[in-house]
Short mmCIF file of C-alpha atoms and ligand atoms in Angstrom, two decimals:
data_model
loop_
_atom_site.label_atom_id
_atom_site.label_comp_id
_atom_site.label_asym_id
_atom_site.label_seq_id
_atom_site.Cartn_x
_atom_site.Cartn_y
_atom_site.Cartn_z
CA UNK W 159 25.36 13.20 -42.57
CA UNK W 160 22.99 15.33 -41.09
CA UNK W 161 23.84 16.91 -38.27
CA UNK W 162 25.77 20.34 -39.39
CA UNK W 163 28.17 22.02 -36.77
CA UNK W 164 26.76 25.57 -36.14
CA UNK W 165 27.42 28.03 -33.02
CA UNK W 166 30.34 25.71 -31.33
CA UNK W 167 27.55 22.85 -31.10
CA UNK W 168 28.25 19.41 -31.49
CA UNK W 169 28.32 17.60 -35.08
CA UNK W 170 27.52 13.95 -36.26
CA UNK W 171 31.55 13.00 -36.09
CA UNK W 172 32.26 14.65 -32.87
CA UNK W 173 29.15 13.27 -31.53
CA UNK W 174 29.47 9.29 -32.68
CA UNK W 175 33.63 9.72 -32.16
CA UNK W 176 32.82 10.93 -28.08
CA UNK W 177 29.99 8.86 -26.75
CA UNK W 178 29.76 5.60 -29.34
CA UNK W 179 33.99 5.09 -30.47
CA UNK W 180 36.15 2.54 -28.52
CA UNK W 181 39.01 0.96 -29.28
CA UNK W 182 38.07 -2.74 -30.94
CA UNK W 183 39.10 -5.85 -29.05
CA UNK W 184 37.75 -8.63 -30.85
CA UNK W 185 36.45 -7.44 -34.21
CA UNK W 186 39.41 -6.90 -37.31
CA UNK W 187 37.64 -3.40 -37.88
CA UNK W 188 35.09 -1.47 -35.62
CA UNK W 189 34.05 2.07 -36.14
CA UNK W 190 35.41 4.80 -38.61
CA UNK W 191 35.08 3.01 -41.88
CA UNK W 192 32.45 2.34 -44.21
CA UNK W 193 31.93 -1.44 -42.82
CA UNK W 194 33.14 -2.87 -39.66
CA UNK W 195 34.63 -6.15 -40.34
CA UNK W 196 34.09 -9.26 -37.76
CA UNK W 197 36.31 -12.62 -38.54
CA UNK W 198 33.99 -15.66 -37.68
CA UNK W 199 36.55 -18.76 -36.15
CA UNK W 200 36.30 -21.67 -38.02
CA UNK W 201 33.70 -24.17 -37.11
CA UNK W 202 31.86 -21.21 -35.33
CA UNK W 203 28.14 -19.33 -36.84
CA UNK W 204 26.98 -16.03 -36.83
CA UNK W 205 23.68 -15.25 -34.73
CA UNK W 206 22.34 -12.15 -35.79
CA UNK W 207 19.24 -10.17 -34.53
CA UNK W 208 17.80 -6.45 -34.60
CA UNK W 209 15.48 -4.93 -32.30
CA UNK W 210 14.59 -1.55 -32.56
CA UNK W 211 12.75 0.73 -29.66
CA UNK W 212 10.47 3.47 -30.65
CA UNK W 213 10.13 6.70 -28.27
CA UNK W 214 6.36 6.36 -27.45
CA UNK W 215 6.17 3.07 -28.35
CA UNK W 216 8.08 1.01 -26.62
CA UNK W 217 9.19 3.77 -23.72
CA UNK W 218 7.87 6.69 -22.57
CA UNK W 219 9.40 9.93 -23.78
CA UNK W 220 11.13 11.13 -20.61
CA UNK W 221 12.57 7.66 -19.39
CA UNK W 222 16.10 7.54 -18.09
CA UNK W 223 18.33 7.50 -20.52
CA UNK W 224 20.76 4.98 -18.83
CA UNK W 225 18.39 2.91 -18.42
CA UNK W 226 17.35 3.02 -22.09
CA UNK W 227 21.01 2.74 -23.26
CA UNK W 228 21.11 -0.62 -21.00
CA UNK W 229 17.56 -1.73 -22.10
CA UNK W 230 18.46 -1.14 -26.07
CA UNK W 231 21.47 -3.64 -26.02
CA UNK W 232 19.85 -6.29 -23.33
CA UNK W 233 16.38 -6.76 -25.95
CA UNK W 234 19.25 -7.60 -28.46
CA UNK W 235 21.35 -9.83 -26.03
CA UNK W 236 18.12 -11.99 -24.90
CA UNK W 237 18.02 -12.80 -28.73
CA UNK W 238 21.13 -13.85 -28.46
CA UNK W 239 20.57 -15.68 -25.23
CA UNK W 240 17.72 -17.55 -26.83
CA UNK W 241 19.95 -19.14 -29.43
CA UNK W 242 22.45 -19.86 -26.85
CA UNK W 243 25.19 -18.04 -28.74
CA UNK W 244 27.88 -15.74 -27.18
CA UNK W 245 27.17 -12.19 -27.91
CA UNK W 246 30.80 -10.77 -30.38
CA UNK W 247 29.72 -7.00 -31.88
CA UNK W 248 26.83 -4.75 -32.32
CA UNK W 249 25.87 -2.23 -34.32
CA UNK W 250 23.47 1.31 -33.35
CA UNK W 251 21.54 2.61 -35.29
CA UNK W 252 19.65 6.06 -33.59
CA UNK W 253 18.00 8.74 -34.54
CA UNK W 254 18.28 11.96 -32.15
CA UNK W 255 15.50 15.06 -31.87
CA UNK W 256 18.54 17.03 -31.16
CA UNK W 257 22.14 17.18 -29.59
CA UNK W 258 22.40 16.91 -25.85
CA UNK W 259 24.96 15.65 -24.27
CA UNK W 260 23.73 15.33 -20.87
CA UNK W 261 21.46 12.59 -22.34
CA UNK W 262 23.66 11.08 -24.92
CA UNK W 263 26.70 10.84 -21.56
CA UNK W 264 24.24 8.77 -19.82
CA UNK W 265 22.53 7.03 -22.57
CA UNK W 266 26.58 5.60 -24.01
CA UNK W 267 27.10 5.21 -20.58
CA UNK W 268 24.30 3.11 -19.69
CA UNK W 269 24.84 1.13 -22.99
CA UNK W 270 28.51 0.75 -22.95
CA UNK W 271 28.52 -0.91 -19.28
CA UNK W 272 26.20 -3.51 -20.36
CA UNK W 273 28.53 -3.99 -23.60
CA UNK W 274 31.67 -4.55 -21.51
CA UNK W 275 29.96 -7.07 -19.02
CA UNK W 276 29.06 -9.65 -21.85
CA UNK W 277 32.60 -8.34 -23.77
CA UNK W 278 30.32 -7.44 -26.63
CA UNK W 279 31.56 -4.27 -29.06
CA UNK W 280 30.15 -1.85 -30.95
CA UNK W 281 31.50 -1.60 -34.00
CA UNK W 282 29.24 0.74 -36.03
CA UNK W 283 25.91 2.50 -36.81
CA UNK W 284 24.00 5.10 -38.21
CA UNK W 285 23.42 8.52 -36.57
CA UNK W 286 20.56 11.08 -37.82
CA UNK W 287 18.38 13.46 -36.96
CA UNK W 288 14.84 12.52 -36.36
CA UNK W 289 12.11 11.29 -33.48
CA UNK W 290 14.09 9.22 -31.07
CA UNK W 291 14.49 5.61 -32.28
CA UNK W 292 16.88 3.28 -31.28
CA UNK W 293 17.78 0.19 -33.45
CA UNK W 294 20.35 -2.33 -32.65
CA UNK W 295 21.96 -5.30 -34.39
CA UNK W 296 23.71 -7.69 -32.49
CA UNK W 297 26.16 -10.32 -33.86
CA UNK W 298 27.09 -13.60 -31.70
CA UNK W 299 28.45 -16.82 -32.30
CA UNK W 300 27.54 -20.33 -31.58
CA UNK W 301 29.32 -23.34 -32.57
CA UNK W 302 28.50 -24.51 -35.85
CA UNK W 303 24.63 -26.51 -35.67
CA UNK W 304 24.58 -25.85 -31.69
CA UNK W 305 21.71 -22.70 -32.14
CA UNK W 306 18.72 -23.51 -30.16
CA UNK W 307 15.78 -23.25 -31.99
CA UNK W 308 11.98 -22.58 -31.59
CA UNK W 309 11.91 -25.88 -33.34
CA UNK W 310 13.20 -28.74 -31.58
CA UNK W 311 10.13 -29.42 -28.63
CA UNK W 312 9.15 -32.92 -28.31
CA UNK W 313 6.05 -34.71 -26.84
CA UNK W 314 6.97 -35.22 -23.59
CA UNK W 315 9.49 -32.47 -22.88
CA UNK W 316 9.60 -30.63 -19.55
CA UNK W 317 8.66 -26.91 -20.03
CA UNK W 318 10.56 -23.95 -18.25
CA UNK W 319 11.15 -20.21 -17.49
CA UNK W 320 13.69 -18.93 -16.03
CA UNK W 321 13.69 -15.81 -13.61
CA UNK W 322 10.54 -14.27 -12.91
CA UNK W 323 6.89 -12.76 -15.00
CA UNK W 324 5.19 -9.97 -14.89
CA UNK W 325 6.84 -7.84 -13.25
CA UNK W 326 7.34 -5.35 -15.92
CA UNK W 327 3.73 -5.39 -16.55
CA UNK W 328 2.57 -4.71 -13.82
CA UNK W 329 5.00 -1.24 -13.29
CA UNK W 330 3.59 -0.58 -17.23
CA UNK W 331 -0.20 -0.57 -15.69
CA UNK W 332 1.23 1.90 -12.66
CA UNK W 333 3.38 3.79 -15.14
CA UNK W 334 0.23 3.96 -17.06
CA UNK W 335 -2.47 5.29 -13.87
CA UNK W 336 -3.74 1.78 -14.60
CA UNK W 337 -3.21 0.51 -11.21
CA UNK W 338 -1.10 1.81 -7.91
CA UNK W 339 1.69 0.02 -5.97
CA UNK W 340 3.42 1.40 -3.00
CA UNK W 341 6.32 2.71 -3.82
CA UNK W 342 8.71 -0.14 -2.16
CA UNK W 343 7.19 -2.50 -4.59
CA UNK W 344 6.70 -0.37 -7.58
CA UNK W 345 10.54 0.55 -7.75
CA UNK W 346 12.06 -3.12 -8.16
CA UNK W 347 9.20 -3.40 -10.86
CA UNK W 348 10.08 -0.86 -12.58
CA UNK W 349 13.60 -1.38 -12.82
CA UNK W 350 13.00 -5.03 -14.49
CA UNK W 351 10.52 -2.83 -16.92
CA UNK W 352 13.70 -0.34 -17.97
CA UNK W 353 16.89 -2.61 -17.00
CA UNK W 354 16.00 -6.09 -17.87
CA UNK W 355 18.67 -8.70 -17.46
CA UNK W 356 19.34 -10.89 -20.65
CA UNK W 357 19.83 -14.31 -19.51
CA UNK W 358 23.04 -14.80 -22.01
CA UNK W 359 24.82 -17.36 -19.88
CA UNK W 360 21.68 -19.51 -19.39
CA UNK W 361 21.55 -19.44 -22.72
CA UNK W 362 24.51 -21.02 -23.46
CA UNK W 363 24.97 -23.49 -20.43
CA UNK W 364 21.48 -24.87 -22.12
CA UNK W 365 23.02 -25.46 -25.61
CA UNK W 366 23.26 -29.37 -25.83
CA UNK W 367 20.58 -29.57 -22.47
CA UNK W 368 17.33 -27.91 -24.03
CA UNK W 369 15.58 -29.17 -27.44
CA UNK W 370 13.70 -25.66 -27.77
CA UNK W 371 14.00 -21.87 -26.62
CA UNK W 372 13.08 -18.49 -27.13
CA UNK W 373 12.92 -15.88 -25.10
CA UNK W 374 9.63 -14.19 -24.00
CA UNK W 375 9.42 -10.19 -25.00
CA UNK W 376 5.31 -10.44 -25.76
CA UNK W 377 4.63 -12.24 -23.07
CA UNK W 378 4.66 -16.29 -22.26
CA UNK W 379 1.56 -17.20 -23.56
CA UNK W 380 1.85 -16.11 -27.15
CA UNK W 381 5.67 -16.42 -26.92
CA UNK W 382 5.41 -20.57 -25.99
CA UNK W 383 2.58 -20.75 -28.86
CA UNK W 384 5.23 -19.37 -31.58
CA UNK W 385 7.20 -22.70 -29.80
CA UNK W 386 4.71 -24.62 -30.17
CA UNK W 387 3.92 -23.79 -33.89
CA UNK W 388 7.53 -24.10 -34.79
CA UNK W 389 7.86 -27.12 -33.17
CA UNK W 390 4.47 -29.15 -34.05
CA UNK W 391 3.53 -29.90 -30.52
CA UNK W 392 0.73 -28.40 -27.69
CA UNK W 393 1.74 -28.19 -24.47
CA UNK W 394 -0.05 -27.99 -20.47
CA UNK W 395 1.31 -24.96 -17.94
CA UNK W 396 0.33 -25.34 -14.77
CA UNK W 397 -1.04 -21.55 -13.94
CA UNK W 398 0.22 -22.18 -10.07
CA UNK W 399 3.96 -22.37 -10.89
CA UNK W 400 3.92 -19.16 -13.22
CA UNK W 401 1.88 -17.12 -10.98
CA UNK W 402 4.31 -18.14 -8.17
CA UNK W 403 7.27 -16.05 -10.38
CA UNK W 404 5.51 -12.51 -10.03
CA UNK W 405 8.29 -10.78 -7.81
CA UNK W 406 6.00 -8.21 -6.32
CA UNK W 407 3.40 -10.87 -5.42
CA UNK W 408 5.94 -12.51 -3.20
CA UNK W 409 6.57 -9.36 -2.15
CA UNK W 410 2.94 -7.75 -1.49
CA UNK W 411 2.40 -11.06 -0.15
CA UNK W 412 4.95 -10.04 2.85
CA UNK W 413 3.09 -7.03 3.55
CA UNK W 414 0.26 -8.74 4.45
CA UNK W 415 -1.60 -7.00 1.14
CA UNK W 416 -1.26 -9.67 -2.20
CA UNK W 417 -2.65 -8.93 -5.71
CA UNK W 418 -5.59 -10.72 -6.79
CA UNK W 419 -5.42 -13.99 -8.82
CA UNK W 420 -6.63 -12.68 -12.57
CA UNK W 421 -4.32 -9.76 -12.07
CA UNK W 422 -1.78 -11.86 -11.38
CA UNK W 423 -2.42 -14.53 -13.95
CA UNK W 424 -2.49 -11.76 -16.36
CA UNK W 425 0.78 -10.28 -15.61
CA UNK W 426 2.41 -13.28 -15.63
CA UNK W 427 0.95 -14.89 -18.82
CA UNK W 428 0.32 -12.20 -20.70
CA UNK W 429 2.77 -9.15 -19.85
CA UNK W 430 5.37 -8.73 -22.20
CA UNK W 431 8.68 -7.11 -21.53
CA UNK W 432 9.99 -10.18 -19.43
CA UNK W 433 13.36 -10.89 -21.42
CA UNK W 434 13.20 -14.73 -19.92
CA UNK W 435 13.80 -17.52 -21.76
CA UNK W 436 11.36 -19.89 -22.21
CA UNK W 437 12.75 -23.67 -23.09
CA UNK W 438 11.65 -27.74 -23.33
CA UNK W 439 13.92 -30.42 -22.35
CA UNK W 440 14.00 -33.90 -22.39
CA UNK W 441 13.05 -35.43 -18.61
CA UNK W 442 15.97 -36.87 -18.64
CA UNK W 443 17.38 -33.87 -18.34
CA UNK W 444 16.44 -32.25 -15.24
CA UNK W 445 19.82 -32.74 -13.58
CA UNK W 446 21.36 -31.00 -16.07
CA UNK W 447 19.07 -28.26 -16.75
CA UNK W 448 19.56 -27.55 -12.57
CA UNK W 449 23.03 -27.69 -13.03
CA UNK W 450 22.91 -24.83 -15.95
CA UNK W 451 20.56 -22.90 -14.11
CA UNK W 452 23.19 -23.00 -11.37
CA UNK W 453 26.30 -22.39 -13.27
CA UNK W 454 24.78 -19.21 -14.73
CA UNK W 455 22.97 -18.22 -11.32
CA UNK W 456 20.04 -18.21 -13.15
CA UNK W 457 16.59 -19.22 -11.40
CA UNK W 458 15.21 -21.69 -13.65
CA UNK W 459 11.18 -23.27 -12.93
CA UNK W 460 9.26 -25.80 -14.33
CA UNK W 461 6.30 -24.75 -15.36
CA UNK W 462 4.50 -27.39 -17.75
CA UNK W 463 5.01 -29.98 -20.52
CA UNK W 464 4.81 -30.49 -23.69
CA UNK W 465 2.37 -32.69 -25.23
CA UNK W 466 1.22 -34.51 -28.88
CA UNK W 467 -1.85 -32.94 -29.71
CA UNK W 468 -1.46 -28.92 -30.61
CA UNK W 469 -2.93 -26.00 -28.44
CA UNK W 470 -2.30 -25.08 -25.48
CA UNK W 471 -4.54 -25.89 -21.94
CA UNK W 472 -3.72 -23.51 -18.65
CA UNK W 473 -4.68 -25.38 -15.44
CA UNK W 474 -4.88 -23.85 -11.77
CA UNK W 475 -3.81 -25.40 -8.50
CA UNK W 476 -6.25 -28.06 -8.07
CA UNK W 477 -5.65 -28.97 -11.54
CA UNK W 478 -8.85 -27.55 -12.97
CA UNK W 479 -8.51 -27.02 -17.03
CA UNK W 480 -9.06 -22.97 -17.04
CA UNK W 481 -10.72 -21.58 -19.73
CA UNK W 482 -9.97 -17.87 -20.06
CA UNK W 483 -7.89 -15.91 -22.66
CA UNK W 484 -4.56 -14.53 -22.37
CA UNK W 485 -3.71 -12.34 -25.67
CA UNK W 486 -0.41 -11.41 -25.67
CA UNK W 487 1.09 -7.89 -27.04
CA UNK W 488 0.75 -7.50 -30.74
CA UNK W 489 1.93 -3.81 -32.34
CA UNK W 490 -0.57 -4.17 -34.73
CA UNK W 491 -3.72 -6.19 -33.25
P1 ADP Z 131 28.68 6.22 -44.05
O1 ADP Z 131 28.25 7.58 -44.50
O2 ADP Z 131 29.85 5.64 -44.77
O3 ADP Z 131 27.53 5.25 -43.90
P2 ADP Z 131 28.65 7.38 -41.49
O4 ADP Z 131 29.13 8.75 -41.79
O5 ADP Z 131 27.20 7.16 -41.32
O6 ADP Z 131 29.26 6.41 -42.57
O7 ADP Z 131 29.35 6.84 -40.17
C1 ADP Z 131 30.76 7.01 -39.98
C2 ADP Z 131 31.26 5.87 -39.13
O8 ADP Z 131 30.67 5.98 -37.84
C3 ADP Z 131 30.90 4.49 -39.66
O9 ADP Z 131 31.98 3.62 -39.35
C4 ADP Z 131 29.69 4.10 -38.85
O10 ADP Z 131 29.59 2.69 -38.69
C5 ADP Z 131 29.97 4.80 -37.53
N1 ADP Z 131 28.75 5.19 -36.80
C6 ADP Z 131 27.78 6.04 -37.18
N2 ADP Z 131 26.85 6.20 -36.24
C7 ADP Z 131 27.22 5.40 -35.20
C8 ADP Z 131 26.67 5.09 -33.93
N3 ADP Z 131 25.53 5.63 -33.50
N4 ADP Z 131 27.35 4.22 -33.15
C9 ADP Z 131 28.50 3.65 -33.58
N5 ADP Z 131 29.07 3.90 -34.75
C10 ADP Z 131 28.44 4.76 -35.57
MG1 MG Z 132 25.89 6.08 -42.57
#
């Protein structure tokens, strides 16, 4: 309890009972209570993952609120969508400078609508008083043993993405004064930076197709090598298919104006922020993994394979090994 009512203002209860209470659907108990209670169906597990963003860390004070609200639950979702597990409940944990409601209306709202379209509750939290930090913990389920796992890539496997890279990068680096795109092409850019779209139903239309997935937050170079570490393997990307999947290349490309090549490469390889997911399957199973991509109307590109001997080789168009580093984002490198 910390917020205290004082001059007609808003308190704690009024606060989490206007913008954060709904009525429960699918969980026994949501909020109100001391614990929320979820009822697991037999044969089914729990997938459960937190991801907390930090005002100045992870968003610049100032950003939209809806788009926060919507960009708070869909980090949590792609966790989900990496394990291929159907998102159930969340919970919200935030910490608020102060009351306002303005904010809070379009933060809930902003949250809430991405809730309802993957039928996923909230059934609980924490609300305080303190620098604005958002922390969410999101419960799915998967049938029992089906989890994809950073584990399972075998010598041999195709390697994929789905959707596109970079893109969010590159709007951090204009967001930042690092770099200038017109505005036509820095607006779609940004919006994958503050609404990203968690590829949940990919997820799961991959669970008996893919051997290994995760989905890329620090970007896909050190995301695949936390794949490739779990897993035991190296693997070979071929730099021309991921560079292909910058949106605003294709784009700037139109306009008669394209990005240069490093820029690119290091958007796409090393941006962060993406919320793809990143998977191996067997080549036998390239029909399959199509016909996933298309049942969740999810863009889906092969990008590389996985091989014996560990580490991890980049090569360009002309299939020339290339040598330069890619360090992906690290909060405390
Ligand atoms: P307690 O003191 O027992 O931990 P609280 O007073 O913190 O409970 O919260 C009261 C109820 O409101 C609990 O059911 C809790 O889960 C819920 N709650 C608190 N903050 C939030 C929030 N931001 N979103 C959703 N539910 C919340
Ligand atoms: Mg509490």
């Amino acid at each position: 309890m910390h917020y205290k009512r004082h001059n007609g203002g808003m308190g704690e209860f009024d606060l989490i009972a206007r913008y954060f209470t709904r009525p429960v659907r699918r969980a026994v108990l949501g909020v109100g209570d001391d614990c929320a209670l979820l009822q697991p169906r037999a044969g089914i597990q729990l997938a459960i993952s937190s991801d907390m963003l930090v005002e100045g860390r992870h968003f610049f004070a100032g950003t939209d609120a809806y788009r926060l609200g919507h960009k708070a639950l869909a980090v949590n979702l792609s966790d989900l969508a990496a394990c291929g597990a159907q998102p159930v409940a969340f919970t919200l944990a935030l910490a608020l400078p102060r009351v306002d409601e303005p904010w809070l209306q379009a933060f809930s709202s902003g949250l809430l609508a991405l809730a309802d379209a993957h039928g996923c509750e909230l059934i609980g939290g924490d609300t305080t008083q303190g620098p604005l930090n958002i922390c969410i913990t999101v419960f799915g389920e998967v049938p029992a043993g089906q989890a994809l796992l950073r584990s399972g890539a075998r010598a041999g496997d195709d390697l994929y993405v789905s959707g596109h890279l970079g893109d969010a990068r590159l709007a951090l680096e204009c967001l930042l004064g690092h770099f200038a795109l017109p505005p036509a092409l820095l607006a779609p850019a940004q919006q994958r930076l503050e609404a990203p779209t968690p590829r949940v139903a990919l997820g799961q239309a991959l669970r008996s197709i893919a051997s290994a997935a995760l989905d890329v937050s620090d970007g896909l170079l050190g995301d695949l090598s936390h794949l490739l570490r779990a897993s035991g393997v190296g693997a070979c990307v071929d730099t021309s298919c991921t560079s292909a999947l910058l949106a605003t290349q294709v784009a700037a490309g139109q306009t008669g104006q394209p990005l240069e090549t490093e820029r690119v490469r290091q958007c796409t390889l090393a941006g962060g922020d993406d919320y793809e997911l990143l998977f191996t399957a067997a080549p036998g199973q390239r029909h399959a993994v199509l016909a996933a991509a298309q049942a969740s109307a999810t863009a889906v590109t092969r990008i590389g394979t996985i091989e014996a001997s560990p580490g991890l080789r980049l090569m360009d168009s002309q299939g020339q090994t290339i040598t330069a580093r890619y360090a992906s984002f690290d909060h405390f490198a």
